[in-house]
Amino acid sequence: MTVRTRLTLLYSLMVIAGGLLLVLAIYLLLRANLVNQLQVTVAQKLPAAAERLPAAQPAQPAAQAVAVVSSNTVLAKLLLVSGISLLTLAVIAAAVGWWVSGRVLRPLHRISATARRLSSDNLHERIALAGPRDELTELAETFDEMLDRLEAAFDSQRRFVANASHELRTPLAIQRAAVQIGLPDADPEIVARLLAANRRSERLIDGLLLARSDRGLEHREPVPLHEVAREVLVQHADDIAAGGLRVTEELGECWVSGDPVLVGQLVDNLVGNAVRYNEPGGELCVRTGEGHGLSVLNSGQRVEEDQVPELFEPFRRGSGRGSTDGGSGLGLSIVRSIVQAHGGSVSAEARPGGGLTVHVTLPESAPVAP
């Protein structure tokens, strides 16, 4: 039950309990001496009736009999009227309690609505509850102060990520140029390792930059998700062939509204993870379709159900996935950031035989004529 319902029931029960105690007290007080008082009154007010009684029936017993009957009638009537009044009072008390509790809890509904609406995009909003100084206004002020601290922390984090990302891009570009141009006679294997390390560092920086996309997109356009998925599969053809993977393409037409670069990065991360963490001769399935979004299914190492949510955290890998697998632990976290920036949804399920099924839904767009 809600707090409002509990307060209403508590208020109604208190009123009913108080009414029952009052009726019981009145009933017992009346019952204690009502017969004697009625007997005296009857004997005093009806002397003529007492004189007309037969000799075999004295006036005193007759007055007592009348008093007993009158007492029972009065007490029965009292109980009936009190019961009806108490029932009516209970209904009124419930209605008043519901209205009063709603008035009292209205600020709490405002606080809850604000908390439910807030995200990293609108942390600047505040409750700003007006009214007398009480527990509710104090709660609202405490909540607003917490939002101030959260907003400052988010802004500080974004500034740090932006500054660090931009500062690191320049030396990485210089290193890549030095490796490609300045070491023409070096061992090709060493050059390949240096370039691989450079590319991995760039992916880390790209992940930090893409994490800033939580604020939303400034530019959207129709993107053919099925064509993007087909291009990404072609780009990973060598790795797929090296792993002997069985690829299933079910690329139905699917147009989404978003940033083409980010959508391409999203699909590339999902397919890259599916290839990298697969098993030799394993399965890879990529599906797209209107109303269904994108699904990437792969075989591989068994993943526990409680471990799946952790895979979307930065720098988190499944058990057995070390740093030598070529991944940075940012693949699915970048996917989640891109999906959130587009206003979509992403979910993952562990397959019973091993591997994952990741499903992404993005806002759909009308197809664009070629």
Coordinates of C-alpha atoms in Angstrom, one line a residue:
M1 CA 0.0 0.0 0.0
T2 CA 1.1 3.5 -0.6
V3 CA 1.9 5.9 2.2
R4 CA -1.2 7.9 1.5
T5 CA -3.4 4.8 1.8
R6 CA -1.7 3.8 5.0
L7 CA -2.1 7.3 6.5
T8 CA -5.8 7.2 5.5
L9 CA -6.4 3.8 7.1
L10 CA -4.5 4.8 10.2
Y11 CA -6.5 8.0 10.6
S12 CA -9.8 6.2 9.9
L13 CA -9.0 3.4 12.4
M14 CA -8.1 6.0 15.1
V15 CA -11.4 7.8 14.5
I16 CA -13.3 4.4 14.6
A17 CA -11.5 3.3 17.8
G18 CA -12.2 6.6 19.5
G19 CA -15.9 6.4 18.5
L20 CA -16.2 2.9 19.7
L21 CA -14.7 3.8 23.1
L22 CA -17.1 6.8 23.3
V23 CA -20.1 4.7 22.5
L24 CA -19.1 2.0 24.9
A25 CA -18.5 4.5 27.7
I26 CA -21.9 6.2 27.2
Y27 CA -23.6 2.8 27.0
L28 CA -22.1 1.5 30.3
L29 CA -22.8 4.8 32.1
L30 CA -26.5 4.8 31.0
R31 CA -26.9 1.1 31.7
A32 CA -25.5 1.3 35.3
N33 CA -28.3 3.4 36.8
L34 CA -30.9 3.8 34.1
V35 CA -33.4 1.2 35.4
N36 CA -33.5 2.7 38.9
Q37 CA -33.9 6.3 37.5
L38 CA -36.8 5.2 35.2
Q39 CA -38.5 3.3 38.1
V40 CA -38.5 6.3 40.3
T41 CA -39.7 8.5 37.5
V42 CA -42.5 6.1 36.5
A43 CA -43.6 5.8 40.2
Q44 CA -43.7 9.6 40.6
K45 CA -45.2 10.6 37.3
L46 CA -47.9 7.9 37.0
P47 CA -49.5 7.6 40.5
A48 CA -53.0 7.3 39.0
A49 CA -52.0 4.4 36.9
A50 CA -50.5 2.7 40.0
E51 CA -53.7 3.2 42.0
R52 CA -55.8 1.5 39.2
L53 CA -53.7 -1.6 39.3
P54 CA -55.3 -4.6 40.9
A55 CA -54.5 -5.4 44.4
A56 CA -52.7 -8.5 43.4
Q57 CA -50.3 -6.4 41.4
P58 CA -48.6 -3.7 43.6
A59 CA -47.5 -0.5 42.0
Q60 CA -43.8 -0.9 42.8
P61 CA -43.2 -4.1 40.7
A62 CA -45.3 -2.6 37.9
A63 CA -43.1 0.5 37.9
Q64 CA -40.0 -1.7 37.9
A65 CA -41.3 -3.7 34.9
V66 CA -42.0 -0.6 33.0
A67 CA -38.6 0.8 33.8
V68 CA -36.8 -2.4 32.6
V69 CA -38.7 -2.4 29.3
S70 CA -38.0 1.3 28.8
S71 CA -34.3 0.8 29.7
N72 CA -33.9 -2.0 27.2
T73 CA -35.7 0.1 24.5
V74 CA -33.5 3.1 25.2
L75 CA -30.3 1.1 25.2
A76 CA -31.2 -0.7 21.9
K77 CA -32.0 2.6 20.3
L78 CA -28.8 4.1 21.5
L79 CA -26.7 1.2 20.1
L80 CA -28.5 1.5 16.7
V81 CA -28.1 5.2 16.4
S82 CA -24.5 5.1 17.6
G83 CA -23.7 2.3 15.1
I84 CA -25.1 4.2 12.2
S85 CA -23.4 7.4 13.3
L86 CA -20.1 5.6 13.8
L87 CA -20.3 4.1 10.3
T88 CA -21.1 7.5 8.8
L89 CA -18.3 9.0 10.8
A90 CA -15.9 6.3 9.5
V91 CA -16.7 7.1 5.9
I92 CA -16.3 10.8 6.4
A93 CA -13.0 10.2 8.3
A94 CA -11.7 8.1 5.5
A95 CA -12.6 10.8 2.9
V96 CA -11.1 13.6 5.0
G97 CA -8.0 11.5 5.8
W98 CA -7.5 10.7 2.1
W99 CA -7.7 14.4 1.2
V100 CA -5.5 15.6 4.1
S101 CA -2.8 12.9 3.5
G102 CA -2.8 13.9 -0.2
R103 CA -2.2 17.6 0.8
V104 CA 0.5 16.6 3.2
L105 CA 2.3 14.3 0.8
R106 CA 2.0 16.5 -2.3
P107 CA 5.6 17.9 -1.8
L108 CA 6.9 14.3 -1.6
H109 CA 5.2 13.6 -5.0
R110 CA 7.0 16.7 -6.4
I111 CA 10.3 15.5 -5.0
S112 CA 9.8 12.0 -6.5
A113 CA 8.8 13.3 -9.9
T114 CA 11.9 15.5 -10.0
A115 CA 14.1 12.7 -9.0
R116 CA 12.5 10.4 -11.6
R117 CA 12.9 13.0 -14.4
L118 CA 16.5 14.0 -13.7
S119 CA 19.4 12.6 -15.7
S120 CA 22.8 13.8 -16.7
D121 CA 21.2 16.0 -19.3
N122 CA 19.1 18.1 -16.8
L123 CA 21.0 18.1 -13.5
H124 CA 20.5 21.8 -13.4
E125 CA 16.8 21.4 -12.4
R126 CA 15.9 21.9 -8.7
I127 CA 12.9 21.2 -6.6
A128 CA 12.9 24.7 -5.0
L129 CA 10.0 23.8 -2.6
A130 CA 8.4 26.8 -1.1
G131 CA 6.4 26.9 2.1
P132 CA 7.0 27.0 5.9
R133 CA 10.1 25.5 7.4
D134 CA 9.2 21.9 8.2
E135 CA 10.6 18.4 7.5
L136 CA 9.4 18.4 3.9
T137 CA 11.1 21.6 2.9
E138 CA 14.2 20.5 4.7
L139 CA 14.2 17.2 2.7
A140 CA 13.7 19.2 -0.5
E141 CA 16.7 21.5 0.3
T142 CA 18.8 18.5 1.2
F143 CA 17.9 17.0 -2.2
D144 CA 18.7 20.2 -4.0
E145 CA 22.1 20.4 -2.3
M146 CA 22.8 16.8 -3.4
L147 CA 22.0 17.8 -6.9
D148 CA 24.4 20.7 -6.7
R149 CA 27.2 18.3 -5.8
L150 CA 26.2 15.8 -8.5
E151 CA 26.1 18.5 -11.1
A152 CA 29.6 19.7 -10.1
A153 CA 30.9 16.2 -10.2
F154 CA 29.5 15.5 -13.6
D155 CA 30.8 18.8 -15.0
S156 CA 34.2 18.1 -13.5
Q157 CA 34.3 14.6 -15.0
R158 CA 33.3 15.8 -18.4
R159 CA 36.0 18.6 -18.4
F160 CA 38.6 16.1 -17.3
V161 CA 37.6 13.6 -20.0
A162 CA 37.5 16.2 -22.7
N163 CA 40.9 17.8 -21.7
A164 CA 42.6 14.4 -21.3
S165 CA 41.3 13.1 -24.6
H166 CA 42.3 16.1 -26.6
E167 CA 45.7 16.3 -25.0
L168 CA 46.4 12.6 -25.7
R169 CA 45.3 12.6 -29.3
T170 CA 48.3 14.8 -30.4
P171 CA 51.1 12.6 -29.1
L172 CA 49.4 9.5 -30.4
A173 CA 49.2 11.0 -33.9
I174 CA 52.9 11.9 -33.7
Q175 CA 53.8 8.4 -32.6
R176 CA 51.8 6.9 -35.4
A177 CA 53.5 9.1 -38.0
A178 CA 56.9 8.4 -36.5
V179 CA 56.3 4.6 -36.7
Q180 CA 55.0 4.7 -40.3
I181 CA 57.4 7.3 -41.7
G182 CA 60.4 7.3 -39.4
L183 CA 61.0 3.6 -39.2
P184 CA 61.1 2.4 -42.8
D185 CA 63.9 -0.1 -42.3
A186 CA 62.7 -1.5 -38.9
D187 CA 61.6 -5.0 -38.4
P188 CA 58.0 -5.3 -39.8
E189 CA 56.9 -7.3 -36.8
I190 CA 58.0 -4.6 -34.4
V191 CA 56.4 -1.9 -36.6
A192 CA 53.1 -3.9 -36.6
R193 CA 53.2 -4.2 -32.8
L194 CA 53.9 -0.5 -32.4
L195 CA 51.0 0.4 -34.7
A196 CA 48.7 -2.1 -32.9
A197 CA 49.6 -0.5 -29.5
N198 CA 49.0 2.9 -31.0
R199 CA 45.6 1.9 -32.4
R200 CA 44.6 0.4 -29.1
S201 CA 45.5 3.6 -27.4
E202 CA 43.4 5.5 -29.9
R203 CA 40.5 3.3 -29.2
L204 CA 40.8 4.1 -25.5
I205 CA 40.8 7.8 -26.3
D206 CA 37.9 7.4 -28.6
G207 CA 36.1 5.6 -25.8
L208 CA 36.7 8.6 -23.5
L209 CA 35.5 11.0 -26.1
L210 CA 32.4 9.0 -26.9
A211 CA 31.6 8.9 -23.2
R212 CA 30.8 12.6 -23.6
S213 CA 27.9 11.7 -25.9
D214 CA 25.7 11.1 -22.8
R215 CA 24.5 14.7 -23.2
G216 CA 22.7 13.7 -26.4
L217 CA 23.2 14.4 -30.1
E218 CA 23.4 17.7 -31.8
H219 CA 23.0 16.3 -35.3
R220 CA 20.8 13.5 -36.5
E221 CA 20.1 12.1 -40.0
P222 CA 18.7 8.8 -41.4
V223 CA 21.2 6.0 -41.2
P224 CA 20.8 2.6 -43.0
L225 CA 21.6 0.3 -40.2
H226 CA 21.6 -2.7 -42.5
E227 CA 24.2 -1.2 -44.8
V228 CA 26.3 -0.2 -41.8
A229 CA 26.2 -3.7 -40.5
R230 CA 27.1 -5.1 -43.9
E231 CA 30.1 -2.8 -44.2
V232 CA 31.4 -3.7 -40.8
L233 CA 31.2 -7.4 -41.5
V234 CA 33.3 -6.7 -44.6
Q235 CA 35.9 -4.8 -42.5
H236 CA 36.2 -7.8 -40.1
A237 CA 36.3 -10.4 -42.9
D238 CA 40.0 -11.2 -42.3
D239 CA 39.5 -11.8 -38.6
I240 CA 36.4 -13.8 -39.3
A241 CA 38.2 -16.0 -41.7
A242 CA 41.2 -16.4 -39.3
G243 CA 38.8 -17.7 -36.6
G244 CA 36.9 -19.9 -39.0
L245 CA 33.6 -18.4 -37.9
R246 CA 30.3 -19.4 -39.3
V247 CA 28.6 -16.1 -40.2
T248 CA 24.8 -15.7 -40.6
E249 CA 23.6 -12.4 -42.1
E250 CA 19.9 -11.5 -41.7
L251 CA 20.2 -7.9 -42.7
G252 CA 16.6 -6.7 -43.3
E253 CA 16.1 -3.0 -44.2
C254 CA 16.3 -0.9 -41.1
W255 CA 16.7 2.9 -41.0
V256 CA 17.5 4.7 -37.8
S257 CA 17.8 8.4 -36.8
G258 CA 21.3 9.2 -35.5
D259 CA 24.9 10.1 -36.1
P260 CA 26.4 7.9 -38.9
V261 CA 29.8 7.9 -37.3
L262 CA 28.5 6.9 -33.9
V263 CA 26.2 4.3 -35.3
G264 CA 29.2 2.8 -37.3
Q265 CA 31.3 2.8 -34.1
L266 CA 28.4 1.0 -32.3
V267 CA 28.1 -1.8 -34.8
D268 CA 31.9 -2.1 -35.2
N269 CA 32.2 -2.6 -31.4
L270 CA 29.5 -5.2 -31.3
V271 CA 30.9 -7.2 -34.2
G272 CA 34.5 -6.7 -33.1
N273 CA 33.6 -8.1 -29.6
A274 CA 31.7 -11.0 -31.2
V275 CA 34.7 -11.9 -33.3
R276 CA 37.3 -11.3 -30.6
Y277 CA 35.7 -13.3 -27.8
N278 CA 34.4 -16.1 -30.0
E279 CA 35.8 -19.6 -30.2
P280 CA 37.6 -21.2 -33.2
G281 CA 34.9 -22.3 -35.7
G282 CA 32.2 -20.6 -33.7
E283 CA 29.0 -18.9 -34.7
L284 CA 28.4 -15.2 -35.5
C285 CA 24.9 -13.9 -36.4
V286 CA 24.0 -10.3 -37.2
R287 CA 20.4 -9.4 -37.7
T288 CA 18.7 -6.1 -38.6
G289 CA 15.1 -5.3 -39.3
E290 CA 12.5 -2.7 -39.0
G291 CA 10.9 -2.7 -35.6
H292 CA 13.6 -5.1 -34.3
G293 CA 16.8 -3.0 -34.4
L294 CA 20.2 -4.7 -34.4
S295 CA 21.0 -8.1 -32.8
V296 CA 24.5 -9.6 -32.7
L297 CA 24.8 -13.2 -31.5
N298 CA 28.1 -15.1 -31.0
S299 CA 29.3 -18.3 -29.4
G300 CA 32.2 -18.4 -27.1
Q301 CA 33.1 -18.7 -23.4
R302 CA 30.2 -19.2 -21.0
V303 CA 29.1 -16.0 -19.3
E304 CA 27.2 -16.1 -16.0
E305 CA 23.9 -14.3 -15.9
D306 CA 24.9 -12.1 -13.0
Q307 CA 28.1 -11.1 -14.9
V308 CA 26.3 -9.7 -17.9
P309 CA 25.5 -6.2 -16.5
E310 CA 29.1 -5.8 -15.5
L311 CA 30.2 -6.1 -19.1
F312 CA 28.7 -2.7 -19.9
E313 CA 30.9 -1.0 -17.3
P314 CA 34.1 0.7 -18.5
F315 CA 37.3 -1.5 -18.4
R316 CA 35.3 -4.6 -17.4
R317 CA 35.7 -7.9 -19.2
G318 CA 34.2 -11.3 -18.7
S319 CA 36.1 -14.0 -16.8
G320 CA 39.1 -15.2 -18.7
R321 CA 39.3 -12.1 -20.9
G322 CA 42.7 -10.7 -20.3
S323 CA 44.4 -7.6 -21.6
T324 CA 46.2 -9.6 -24.3
D325 CA 43.0 -10.3 -26.3
G326 CA 43.3 -6.9 -28.1
G327 CA 40.3 -5.4 -26.3
S328 CA 40.3 -2.4 -23.9
G329 CA 37.2 -3.3 -21.9
L330 CA 35.4 -0.3 -23.4
G331 CA 33.5 -1.9 -26.2
L332 CA 30.1 -2.5 -24.6
S333 CA 30.4 0.6 -22.4
I334 CA 30.9 2.7 -25.6
V335 CA 27.9 0.9 -27.1
R336 CA 25.8 1.9 -24.1
S337 CA 26.9 5.5 -24.2
I338 CA 26.1 5.7 -28.0
V339 CA 22.7 4.1 -27.4
Q340 CA 21.9 6.4 -24.6
A341 CA 22.9 9.4 -26.7
H342 CA 20.5 8.3 -29.4
G343 CA 17.7 7.7 -26.9
G344 CA 17.6 4.0 -27.6
S345 CA 18.0 0.8 -25.5
V346 CA 20.5 -2.0 -25.3
S347 CA 20.4 -5.4 -23.6
A348 CA 22.4 -8.5 -23.4
E349 CA 21.7 -12.1 -22.6
A350 CA 24.0 -15.0 -21.9
R351 CA 23.6 -17.9 -24.1
P352 CA 23.3 -21.3 -22.4
G353 CA 26.0 -22.9 -24.6
G354 CA 28.3 -19.9 -24.2
G355 CA 28.6 -16.4 -25.7
L356 CA 26.3 -13.5 -25.8
T357 CA 23.3 -12.1 -27.6
V358 CA 23.2 -8.3 -27.7
H359 CA 20.2 -6.4 -28.9
V360 CA 20.1 -2.7 -29.7
T361 CA 17.1 -0.6 -30.5
L362 CA 17.5 2.9 -31.9
P363 CA 14.9 5.5 -32.9
E364 CA 13.6 4.6 -36.4
S365 CA 13.7 6.9 -39.4
A366 CA 11.9 7.0 -42.7
P367 CA 13.9 5.4 -45.5
V368 CA 15.8 7.8 -47.8
A369 CA 15.4 7.2 -51.6
P370 CA 18.6 6.3 -53.3

